[in-house]
Coordinates of C-alpha atoms in Angstrom, one line a residue:
M550 CA 0.0 0.0 0.0
S551 CA 1.2 3.5 -0.7
N552 CA 1.1 6.4 1.6
E553 CA -0.7 9.4 -0.2
A554 CA -0.7 12.9 1.3
T555 CA -4.0 14.8 1.2
L556 CA -3.8 18.6 0.3
V557 CA -6.4 20.7 2.1
A558 CA -7.0 24.3 0.9
T559 CA -6.8 26.8 3.8
P560 CA -9.2 29.7 4.0
S561 CA -6.5 32.2 3.3
H562 CA -5.5 30.3 0.2
R563 CA -9.1 30.3 -1.1
A564 CA -9.4 34.1 -0.5
D565 CA -6.2 34.7 -2.4
E566 CA -7.5 32.7 -5.4
R567 CA -10.8 34.6 -5.4
F568 CA -8.9 37.9 -5.3
K569 CA -6.8 36.9 -8.2
A570 CA -9.8 35.7 -10.2
I571 CA -11.5 39.1 -9.6
V572 CA -8.4 41.0 -10.7
V573 CA -8.1 38.8 -13.8
T574 CA -11.7 39.6 -14.6
L575 CA -11.1 43.3 -14.2
M576 CA -8.0 43.1 -16.3
S577 CA -9.9 41.3 -19.0
L578 CA -12.7 44.0 -19.0
V579 CA -10.1 46.8 -19.1
T580 CA -8.3 45.1 -21.9
I581 CA -11.5 44.8 -23.9
L582 CA -12.2 48.5 -23.3
S583 CA -8.7 49.3 -24.3
A584 CA -9.1 47.4 -27.6
L585 CA -12.3 49.3 -28.3
V586 CA -10.7 52.7 -27.5
A587 CA -7.7 51.8 -29.7
F588 CA -10.1 51.1 -32.5
L589 CA -11.9 54.4 -32.0
Q590 CA -8.5 56.2 -31.8
N591 CA -7.3 54.7 -35.0
D592 CA -10.6 55.5 -36.7
A593 CA -10.5 59.1 -35.5
S594 CA -6.9 59.5 -36.6
N595 CA -7.7 58.2 -40.0
R596 CA -10.7 60.5 -40.4
S597 CA -8.6 63.4 -39.2
S598 CA -5.8 62.7 -41.7
T599 CA -8.2 62.3 -44.6
L600 CA -10.1 65.5 -43.8
L601 CA -6.9 67.6 -43.3
R602 CA -5.6 66.3 -46.6
D603 CA -9.0 67.3 -48.1
G604 CA -8.5 70.7 -46.5
Q605 CA -5.1 71.1 -48.2
R606 CA -6.6 70.0 -51.5
F607 CA -9.5 72.5 -51.2
A608 CA -7.0 75.2 -50.2
V609 CA -5.1 74.6 -53.5
T610 CA -8.4 74.7 -55.4
Q611 CA -9.4 77.9 -53.6
M612 CA -6.1 79.5 -54.5
E613 CA -6.4 78.4 -58.0
T614 CA -9.9 79.7 -58.4
T615 CA -9.1 83.0 -56.7
L616 CA -6.1 83.6 -58.9
R617 CA -8.0 82.6 -62.0
S618 CA -10.8 84.9 -61.0
Q619 CA -8.5 87.8 -60.3
Q620 CA -6.7 87.4 -63.6
Q621 CA -10.0 87.3 -65.4
L622 CA -11.2 90.3 -63.5
N623 CA -8.1 92.3 -64.4
Y624 CA -8.4 91.4 -68.0
D625 CA -12.1 92.1 -68.2
T626 CA -11.6 95.4 -66.4
Y627 CA -9.0 96.4 -69.0
V628 CA -11.3 95.5 -71.9
Y629 CA -14.1 97.5 -70.2
Q630 CA -11.8 100.5 -69.9
Q631 CA -11.0 100.4 -73.6
W632 CA -14.7 99.9 -74.4
S633 CA -15.6 102.9 -72.1
G634 CA -13.1 105.1 -73.8
L635 CA -14.5 104.2 -77.2
S636 CA -18.0 104.9 -75.9
W637 CA -17.0 108.3 -74.6
Q638 CA -15.4 109.2 -78.0
R639 CA -18.5 108.1 -79.8
A640 CA -20.6 110.3 -77.6
Q641 CA -18.3 113.3 -78.4
D642 CA -18.6 112.6 -82.1
L643 CA -22.4 112.3 -81.9
Q644 CA -22.5 115.8 -80.3
A645 CA -20.4 117.2 -83.2
A646 CA -23.3 116.6 -85.7
T647 CA -21.1 116.8 -88.8
Q648 CA -20.8 114.4 -91.7
T649 CA -17.2 113.6 -90.8
A650 CA -18.2 113.1 -87.2
Q651 CA -21.0 110.7 -88.3
A652 CA -18.5 108.6 -90.1
Q653 CA -16.4 108.5 -87.0
V654 CA -19.4 107.5 -85.0
D655 CA -20.0 104.5 -87.3
Q656 CA -16.3 103.6 -87.1
M657 CA -16.4 103.8 -83.3
T658 CA -19.6 101.7 -83.2
N659 CA -17.9 98.9 -85.1
I660 CA -14.8 99.0 -82.9
M661 CA -16.9 99.0 -79.8
Q662 CA -18.7 95.9 -81.0
L663 CA -15.4 94.2 -81.8
T664 CA -13.9 95.2 -78.5
A665 CA -17.0 93.9 -76.6
D666 CA -16.4 90.4 -78.0
F667 CA -13.1 90.1 -76.0
S668 CA -14.7 90.0 -72.6
P669 CA -17.8 88.5 -70.9
L670 CA -18.1 91.8 -68.9
T671 CA -19.0 93.6 -72.1
Q672 CA -21.5 90.9 -73.3
P673 CA -24.8 89.7 -72.0
P674 CA -25.9 89.2 -69.3
Y675 CA -23.8 92.0 -67.9
L676 CA -24.2 94.3 -70.9
T677 CA -27.3 94.0 -72.9
D678 CA -26.9 97.1 -75.1
L679 CA -23.5 96.9 -76.6
I680 CA -23.5 100.6 -77.8
S681 CA -25.3 102.8 -75.3
G682 CA -25.6 100.5 -72.3
T683 CA -23.7 100.2 -69.1
P684 CA -22.3 96.9 -67.8
D685 CA -23.8 95.6 -64.5
L686 CA -20.5 95.7 -62.7
A687 CA -22.0 94.9 -59.3
R688 CA -23.4 91.6 -60.7
Y689 CA -20.1 90.8 -62.4
F690 CA -18.0 91.4 -59.3
A691 CA -20.4 89.5 -57.1
E692 CA -20.6 86.4 -59.3
A693 CA -16.8 86.3 -59.4
Q694 CA -17.0 85.7 -55.6
V695 CA -19.1 82.6 -55.7
E696 CA -16.6 79.9 -56.7
P697 CA -13.7 81.1 -54.5
S698 CA -16.1 81.6 -51.6
Y699 CA -17.4 78.0 -52.0
W700 CA -14.0 76.5 -52.0
Q701 CA -13.0 78.6 -49.0
Q702 CA -16.0 77.3 -47.1
R703 CA -15.2 73.7 -48.1
R704 CA -11.6 74.2 -46.9
E705 CA -12.7 75.6 -43.6
A706 CA -15.3 72.9 -43.1
A707 CA -12.8 70.1 -43.8
V708 CA -10.2 71.7 -41.5
D709 CA -12.7 72.2 -38.7
E710 CA -14.0 68.7 -39.0
G711 CA -10.5 67.3 -39.3
N712 CA -9.4 69.2 -36.2
A713 CA -12.4 67.9 -34.2
W714 CA -11.4 64.3 -35.1
N715 CA -7.8 65.0 -34.3
N716 CA -8.9 66.2 -30.9
K717 CA -10.9 63.0 -30.4
S718 CA -7.9 61.0 -31.4
A719 CA -5.7 62.8 -28.9
A720 CA -8.4 62.2 -26.2
Y721 CA -8.4 58.5 -27.0
V722 CA -4.6 58.3 -26.6
T723 CA -5.0 59.8 -23.1
V724 CA -7.7 57.3 -22.3
L725 CA -5.4 54.4 -23.5
T726 CA -2.7 55.8 -21.2
L727 CA -5.2 55.7 -18.3
M728 CA -6.2 52.1 -19.1
A729 CA -2.5 51.1 -19.2
V730 CA -2.0 52.6 -15.8
S731 CA -5.1 50.8 -14.5
L732 CA -3.8 47.5 -15.9
F733 CA -0.4 48.1 -14.3
L734 CA -2.0 48.6 -10.9
F735 CA -4.1 45.5 -11.3
G736 CA -1.0 43.5 -12.2
L737 CA 0.9 44.9 -9.3
A738 CA -1.9 44.0 -7.0
T739 CA -1.5 40.3 -7.9
T740 CA 2.2 40.3 -6.9
I741 CA 1.9 41.6 -3.4
G742 CA -0.1 40.7 -0.3
G743 CA -1.8 42.6 2.5
R744 CA -4.1 45.5 2.4
L745 CA -2.0 47.5 0.0
R746 CA -3.1 45.3 -2.9
G747 CA -6.7 46.1 -2.3
S748 CA -5.8 49.8 -2.5
F749 CA -4.1 49.2 -5.9
V750 CA -7.3 47.5 -7.1
V751 CA -9.6 50.3 -5.9
L752 CA -7.3 52.9 -7.5
G753 CA -7.1 50.9 -10.7
I754 CA -10.9 50.6 -10.8
F755 CA -11.3 54.3 -10.3
I756 CA -8.8 55.1 -13.1
A757 CA -10.5 52.6 -15.4
L758 CA -13.9 54.2 -14.7
A759 CA -12.5 57.7 -15.3
G760 CA -11.0 56.6 -18.6
S761 CA -14.3 54.9 -19.6
G762 CA -16.2 58.0 -18.8
W763 CA -13.8 60.2 -20.7
A764 CA -14.0 57.8 -23.7
A765 CA -17.8 57.9 -23.6
L766 CA -17.8 61.7 -23.5
T767 CA -15.4 61.8 -26.4
V768 CA -17.5 59.4 -28.5
M769 CA -20.6 61.6 -27.8
G770 CA -18.7 64.9 -28.5
P771 CA -20.0 66.8 -31.5
V772 CA -18.1 66.9 -34.8
P773 CA -18.9 69.9 -37.0
Q774 CA -20.2 68.6 -40.4
H775 CA -21.5 71.0 -43.0
H776 CA -23.7 69.6 -45.8
D777 CA -22.6 70.6 -49.2
E778 CA -26.0 72.2 -49.9
A779 CA -25.5 74.5 -46.9
V780 CA -22.0 75.4 -48.2
H781 CA -23.4 76.3 -51.6
A782 CA -26.1 78.4 -50.0
L783 CA -23.6 80.2 -47.9
A784 CA -21.4 81.0 -51.0
Q785 CA -24.4 82.3 -52.9
G786 CA -25.5 84.3 -49.9
H787 CA -22.0 85.8 -49.6
A788 CA -22.1 86.8 -53.3
D789 CA -25.5 88.5 -53.0
M790 CA -24.3 90.3 -49.9
Y791 CA -21.2 91.4 -51.7
R792 CA -23.4 92.7 -54.6
A793 CA -25.6 94.6 -52.1
E794 CA -22.8 96.1 -50.3
T795 CA -21.1 97.2 -53.6
L796 CA -24.3 98.9 -54.7
R797 CA -24.7 100.5 -51.2
G798 CA -21.1 101.8 -51.5
W799 CA -22.1 103.4 -54.8
G800 CA -25.0 105.1 -53.1
Q801 CA -27.6 102.9 -54.8
M802 CA -29.4 101.7 -51.7
D803 CA -32.7 101.0 -53.5
A804 CA -31.0 98.8 -55.9
A805 CA -29.1 97.1 -53.1
L806 CA -32.1 96.1 -51.0
P807 CA -33.3 93.1 -53.2
Y808 CA -29.8 91.6 -52.9
F809 CA -29.7 92.1 -49.1
Q810 CA -32.9 90.1 -49.0
S811 CA -31.9 87.4 -51.4
G812 CA -28.6 87.1 -49.5
V813 CA -30.4 86.6 -46.2
D814 CA -32.7 84.1 -47.9
H815 CA -29.7 82.0 -49.0
L816 CA -28.2 82.2 -45.5
N817 CA -31.5 81.2 -43.9
H818 CA -31.5 78.1 -46.2
A819 CA -28.0 77.3 -45.1
L820 CA -29.0 77.6 -41.4
S821 CA -32.1 75.6 -41.9
I822 CA -29.8 72.7 -42.9
D823 CA -27.2 73.4 -40.2
P824 CA -28.5 75.7 -37.5
D825 CA -25.1 76.0 -35.8
Y826 CA -23.1 76.8 -38.9
A827 CA -20.9 79.6 -37.5
N828 CA -19.8 81.0 -40.8
A829 CA -23.4 81.3 -42.0
L830 CA -24.4 82.9 -38.7
N831 CA -21.6 85.5 -39.1
E832 CA -22.5 86.2 -42.7
R833 CA -26.2 86.7 -41.8
A834 CA -25.2 88.8 -38.8
A835 CA -23.1 91.0 -41.1
A836 CA -26.1 91.4 -43.5
Y837 CA -28.4 92.5 -40.7
L838 CA -25.6 94.9 -39.4
Q839 CA -25.2 96.5 -42.8
A840 CA -29.0 96.9 -43.2
G841 CA -29.2 98.3 -39.6
E842 CA -26.2 100.6 -40.2
Q843 CA -27.9 102.1 -43.3
Q844 CA -31.1 102.7 -41.4
V845 CA -29.2 104.5 -38.7
F846 CA -27.5 106.7 -41.3
E847 CA -31.0 107.5 -42.7
R848 CA -32.4 108.3 -39.2
Q849 CA -34.7 105.3 -39.3
D850 CA -35.5 102.8 -36.6
A851 CA -32.8 100.2 -36.9
S852 CA -33.3 98.4 -33.6
Q853 CA -34.8 95.2 -35.1
F854 CA -32.0 94.6 -37.7
L855 CA -29.3 95.4 -35.1
Q856 CA -30.8 93.0 -32.5
Y857 CA -31.0 90.3 -35.2
S858 CA -27.3 90.9 -35.9
I859 CA -26.3 90.8 -32.3
D860 CA -28.3 87.6 -31.7
D861 CA -26.6 85.9 -34.7
Y862 CA -23.1 87.0 -33.5
L863 CA -23.8 85.7 -30.0
H864 CA -25.0 82.4 -31.5
A865 CA -21.9 82.2 -33.6
L866 CA -19.7 82.7 -30.6
K867 CA -21.7 79.9 -28.8
A868 CA -21.2 77.7 -31.8
G869 CA -17.5 78.0 -31.5
S870 CA -16.6 81.0 -33.7
A871 CA -13.5 82.7 -32.4
D872 CA -13.3 85.0 -35.4
L873 CA -12.0 88.5 -34.7
S874 CA -14.6 90.0 -37.0
T875 CA -17.3 88.5 -34.8
L876 CA -16.1 90.4 -31.7
W877 CA -15.3 93.5 -33.8
N878 CA -18.8 93.7 -35.5
L879 CA -20.5 92.8 -32.3
G880 CA -19.0 95.9 -30.6
W881 CA -20.1 98.1 -33.5
A882 CA -23.6 96.6 -33.6
Y883 CA -24.0 97.4 -29.9
Y884 CA -22.8 100.9 -30.5
L885 CA -25.3 101.6 -33.3
L886 CA -28.0 100.1 -31.1
G887 CA -27.1 102.6 -28.4
N888 CA -25.8 100.0 -25.9
H889 CA -22.4 101.7 -25.4
P890 CA -21.2 99.8 -22.3
D891 CA -21.5 96.5 -24.2
S892 CA -20.0 98.1 -27.2
L893 CA -16.9 98.9 -25.2
V894 CA -16.8 95.5 -23.6
W895 CA -16.8 93.6 -26.9
T896 CA -14.5 96.1 -28.6
N897 CA -12.0 95.7 -25.8
R898 CA -12.2 91.9 -26.1
A899 CA -11.4 92.3 -29.8
I900 CA -8.4 94.5 -29.0
E901 CA -7.2 91.8 -26.5
K902 CA -7.3 89.3 -29.3
A903 CA -5.7 91.6 -32.0
P904 CA -4.0 94.6 -30.4
Q905 CA -2.4 95.6 -33.7
Q906 CA -5.8 96.3 -35.4
I907 CA -6.1 100.0 -36.0
G908 CA -9.8 100.2 -36.6
L909 CA -10.6 98.7 -33.2
Y910 CA -9.0 101.7 -31.4
L911 CA -11.1 104.1 -33.5
N912 CA -14.2 102.1 -32.5
R913 CA -13.2 102.2 -28.9
A914 CA -12.8 106.0 -29.2
V915 CA -16.4 106.5 -30.4
A916 CA -17.7 104.1 -27.6
L917 CA -15.8 106.0 -24.9
L918 CA -17.0 109.3 -26.3
A919 CA -20.6 108.1 -26.1
L920 CA -20.0 107.2 -22.5
G921 CA -18.8 110.7 -21.7
Q922 CA -15.1 109.8 -21.5
K923 CA -13.9 112.4 -23.9
E924 CA -10.2 112.5 -22.8
A925 CA -10.0 108.7 -23.0
A926 CA -11.7 108.8 -26.5
F927 CA -9.0 111.1 -27.9
A928 CA -6.3 108.9 -26.2
A929 CA -7.8 105.9 -28.1
V930 CA -7.4 107.7 -31.4
Q931 CA -3.8 108.4 -30.5
Q932 CA -3.3 104.7 -29.8
G933 CA -4.7 103.9 -33.2
F934 CA -2.4 106.4 -34.8
E935 CA 0.6 104.9 -33.0
Q936 CA -0.3 101.4 -34.1
A937 CA -0.8 102.6 -37.7
A938 CA 2.6 104.2 -37.7
K939 CA 4.1 100.7 -37.2
Q940 CA 2.2 99.2 -40.1
P941 CA 2.0 99.4 -43.9
I942 CA 0.4 102.6 -44.9
S943 CA -2.2 100.8 -47.1
S944 CA -3.6 99.1 -43.9
A945 CA -3.8 102.5 -42.1
N946 CA -5.5 104.1 -45.1
F947 CA -8.3 101.5 -45.1
Y948 CA -9.2 101.8 -41.4
F949 CA -9.0 105.6 -41.3
H950 CA -11.0 105.9 -44.5
Q951 CA -13.7 103.6 -43.1
A952 CA -13.8 105.5 -39.8
I953 CA -14.1 108.8 -41.6
Y954 CA -16.9 107.5 -43.8
D955 CA -18.9 106.0 -40.9
L956 CA -18.6 109.0 -38.7
T957 CA -19.4 111.4 -41.5
Q958 CA -22.6 109.4 -42.2
L959 CA -23.5 109.4 -38.5
L960 CA -23.0 113.1 -38.2
R961 CA -25.2 113.8 -41.2
A962 CA -27.9 111.9 -39.5
W963 CA -27.2 112.8 -35.8
P964 CA -25.2 116.0 -35.4
N965 CA -23.0 116.0 -32.3
A966 CA -20.3 118.6 -31.5
D967 CA -18.1 116.1 -29.6
L968 CA -18.3 113.6 -32.3
Q969 CA -17.4 116.3 -34.9
S970 CA -14.3 117.1 -32.8
L971 CA -13.3 113.5 -32.7
L972 CA -13.8 113.2 -36.5
A973 CA -11.6 116.2 -37.1
D974 CA -8.9 114.6 -34.9
I975 CA -9.1 111.3 -36.9
K976 CA -8.9 113.3 -40.2
E977 CA -5.8 115.1 -38.9
K978 CA -4.2 111.8 -37.8
Y979 CA -4.9 110.3 -41.2
V980 CA -3.3 113.3 -43.0
S981 CA -0.2 112.9 -40.8
L982 CA 0.1 109.2 -41.7
R983 CA -0.8 109.5 -45.4
Y984 CA 0.8 112.7 -46.5
R985 CA 3.2 113.8 -43.8
H986 CA 5.1 110.5 -43.3
G987 CA 3.8 110.2 -39.7
A988 CA 4.9 113.8 -38.7
P989 CA 2.4 115.1 -36.1
V990 CA 0.1 118.0 -36.8
E991 CA 1.8 121.4 -36.6
I992 CA -0.3 124.3 -35.2
T993 CA 0.9 127.2 -37.4
G994 CA -1.7 129.8 -36.4
A995 CA -2.9 130.0 -40.0
K996 CA -6.6 130.6 -40.6
I997 CA -8.8 129.9 -43.7
D998 CA -12.3 131.1 -44.3
A999 CA -14.7 132.2 -47.1
V1000 CA -14.4 128.9 -49.0
T1001 CA -16.3 129.1 -52.3
F1002 CA -16.4 127.1 -55.5
G1003 CA -16.3 128.1 -59.2
S1004 CA -15.8 126.6 -62.6
D1005 CA -13.7 129.3 -64.3
L1006 CA -11.1 132.0 -63.8
D1007 CA -11.3 135.6 -65.0
A1008 CA -8.6 137.8 -66.5
N1009 CA -7.4 138.6 -63.0
D1010 CA -7.0 134.9 -62.2
D1011 CA -10.0 135.2 -59.8
V1012 CA -12.5 132.4 -59.5
T1013 CA -15.8 133.1 -61.4
N1014 CA -19.1 131.3 -61.9
V1015 CA -19.3 130.7 -58.2
A1016 CA -21.8 128.0 -57.3
T1017 CA -22.3 124.9 -55.2
R1018 CA -23.9 122.9 -58.0
F1019 CA -22.3 122.3 -61.4
S1020 CA -23.6 120.7 -64.5
Q1021 CA -22.7 117.2 -65.7
G1022 CA -19.5 117.1 -67.6
T1023 CA -17.8 119.8 -65.6
E1024 CA -14.1 119.3 -66.2
Q1025 CA -12.7 121.2 -63.2
V1026 CA -13.8 123.1 -60.1
Y1027 CA -11.8 125.8 -58.4
V1028 CA -11.8 126.0 -54.6
A1029 CA -11.3 129.6 -53.6
F1030 CA -10.5 130.7 -50.0
S1031 CA -9.2 133.6 -48.0
Y1032 CA -6.4 133.0 -45.5
T1033 CA -4.2 134.6 -42.9
G1034 CA -1.0 133.5 -41.1
L1035 CA 0.1 131.1 -43.9
K1036 CA 3.9 130.7 -43.7
A1037 CA 6.0 130.3 -46.8
G1038 CA 7.1 126.7 -47.4
G1039 CA 4.2 125.3 -45.4
Q1040 CA 2.3 122.3 -46.8
V1041 CA -1.3 122.7 -47.8
E1042 CA -3.3 119.5 -48.1
A1043 CA -6.6 119.7 -49.9
L1044 CA -8.4 116.3 -49.5
V1045 CA -11.3 115.7 -51.8
Y1046 CA -14.1 113.3 -50.6
Y1047 CA -16.4 111.9 -53.2
K1048 CA -19.6 110.5 -51.7
D1049 CA -17.8 110.8 -48.3
R1050 CA -14.9 108.7 -49.4
E1051 CA -11.5 110.2 -50.2
D1052 CA -10.7 110.2 -53.9
E1053 CA -6.9 110.3 -53.8
S1054 CA -6.7 111.0 -57.5
L1055 CA -8.3 114.4 -56.8
T1056 CA -6.4 115.3 -53.6
V1057 CA -4.0 118.2 -54.0
L1058 CA -0.8 118.7 -52.1
E1059 CA 1.0 122.1 -52.4
T1060 CA 4.0 123.8 -50.8
S1061 CA 2.9 127.3 -50.2
S1062 CA 4.7 130.2 -51.9
L1063 CA 1.9 132.7 -51.1
D1064 CA 2.0 135.8 -49.1
E1065 CA 1.2 135.5 -45.4
S1066 CA -2.3 136.7 -45.9
G1067 CA -4.6 137.0 -49.0
A1068 CA -6.7 134.9 -51.3
A1069 CA -5.9 131.8 -53.3
W1070 CA -7.5 128.9 -55.1
I1071 CA -6.9 125.2 -55.7
R1072 CA -8.0 123.4 -58.8
I1073 CA -9.9 120.1 -58.6
V1074 CA -9.6 118.2 -61.9
T1075 CA -9.7 114.5 -62.8
P1076 CA -6.3 113.2 -64.0
F1077 CA -8.0 110.7 -66.3
I1078 CA -8.1 111.3 -70.1
N1079 CA -11.5 111.1 -71.7
A1080 CA -13.2 110.7 -68.4
G1081 CA -16.1 113.0 -69.3
G1082 CA -15.4 115.4 -66.5
L1083 CA -15.8 115.0 -62.8
A1084 CA -18.2 112.2 -61.8
S1085 CA -21.7 113.1 -60.8
G1086 CA -22.3 113.2 -57.1
H1087 CA -21.5 115.0 -53.9
Y1088 CA -18.0 116.3 -53.1
R1089 CA -16.4 117.7 -49.9
V1090 CA -13.1 119.4 -49.8
D1091 CA -11.1 119.6 -46.5
I1092 CA -8.2 122.0 -46.4
H1093 CA -5.4 121.2 -44.0
V1094 CA -2.2 123.2 -43.4
E1095 CA 0.6 121.2 -42.0
G1096 CA -1.9 118.5 -41.1
Q1097 CA -4.3 120.8 -39.2
L1098 CA -7.9 120.9 -40.5
L1099 CA -8.8 124.5 -41.0
A1100 CA -11.7 124.6 -43.4
S1101 CA -14.2 122.5 -45.4
G1102 CA -16.7 123.1 -48.2
E1103 CA -19.1 121.0 -50.3
F1104 CA -20.4 121.0 -53.8
D1105 CA -22.3 118.8 -56.2
I1106 CA -21.9 117.7 -59.8
E1107 CA -25.3 116.9 -61.4

């Protein structure tokens, strides 16, 4: 007979086995979760890579269409200029009413028809009457915006979606790291005894649960996706808004209104497909802001449009838009609405985001002035001037031009002595930047008064045919004025504003060789050949001496 030993499991041994079984089960669950998260991470990474590549491809397409559109525009504009010159010459020949002139008219007509064939701008649908018509430039410029705008939106949509998936991928990597730590703690717990191993298990469970929760939140996190139909609607809405704003800039507000409405309709369609489409919200907000701004300039109730604009901008911010223009325009919308404290808040936020932006300091100035902080308002203009002095002059020109236009329009509708003083300061800062190489305004003691306008000079070289309205086709207008205290060698700057925007081709800069006191004139004449005289519309002439604004006068060409 053999002697066999019987092994009996002790209670502690059975507890240890149960503990290991539980840990192995937990490790299996965490491993399965890790495999699922790894799959999600790989999928998110692949999606991100694909979308970012699409974004690069769309960027190339956008650049290609933009350059092609610009080249076509330059060519078409050149052809239009040639056609316009022929049209002007034909009109002159028609007025001559001679047999020779009639032959020239026929010749010009034939050349105009031949020239028109070289460009779509001088053909239907932009030009329906090839001889006496005028091309629909606003439509042409707007339609040239559609394709580049579409590809820009496609690029931005792909990049936004790709970045969202990239963020998910990064989050999954973090979750996998947490799962690895959890597995390490479980494994460590199986190699030691005592109470410490229980602590490792509890900590591992906590980390695994935290990782699982993070993974679940990441899975459920939204990814911005913009349907192609919404992108097309946004591009078309942008083009219509561009057309409306072009017409508005030309003073044709009645013609602009239908395109404001059609632009909003397209944007409404885009937002009906994607209610949180931030770019569409910003575009519609800009449309409402432009409409509201125009109503303010016309002394009408603009509160509804401005509130719509503010609501859309706030929605765009909530939808994740961090665009500078959103903050900038929100501040301006609040100002026009009369909510000056909020205007200052949002303008300051925009300045924090882009302290180099000149226009923001000018907007801050008008908000501060409206709040009664006159000294701070003029200091803000000085800050804008100092920023402009560090930047290319073209950038400074744009923002100062726009501020001068907007404040001029506001003052026409709502006269205000303090705002008039601020506008004069902005104009002087602009002259210093544009025409004095940044040199500050010099107070010379000179005075100018008795500004008048005339179309001719008499034998004594004095301005005659004094008027404030001149007939269409007027070739030149003389600005006559009396002055005192004008120093020899001082610079006189006569800035000419056409429809409240400076026409630099008409601006006159002169170094004075006049007596200290007396009378003088400045001639305003178009530098373009065969231009048919000064364009019809409203003109204002601001006369500066060494940058200081001393006098202004206004006239009209019928």
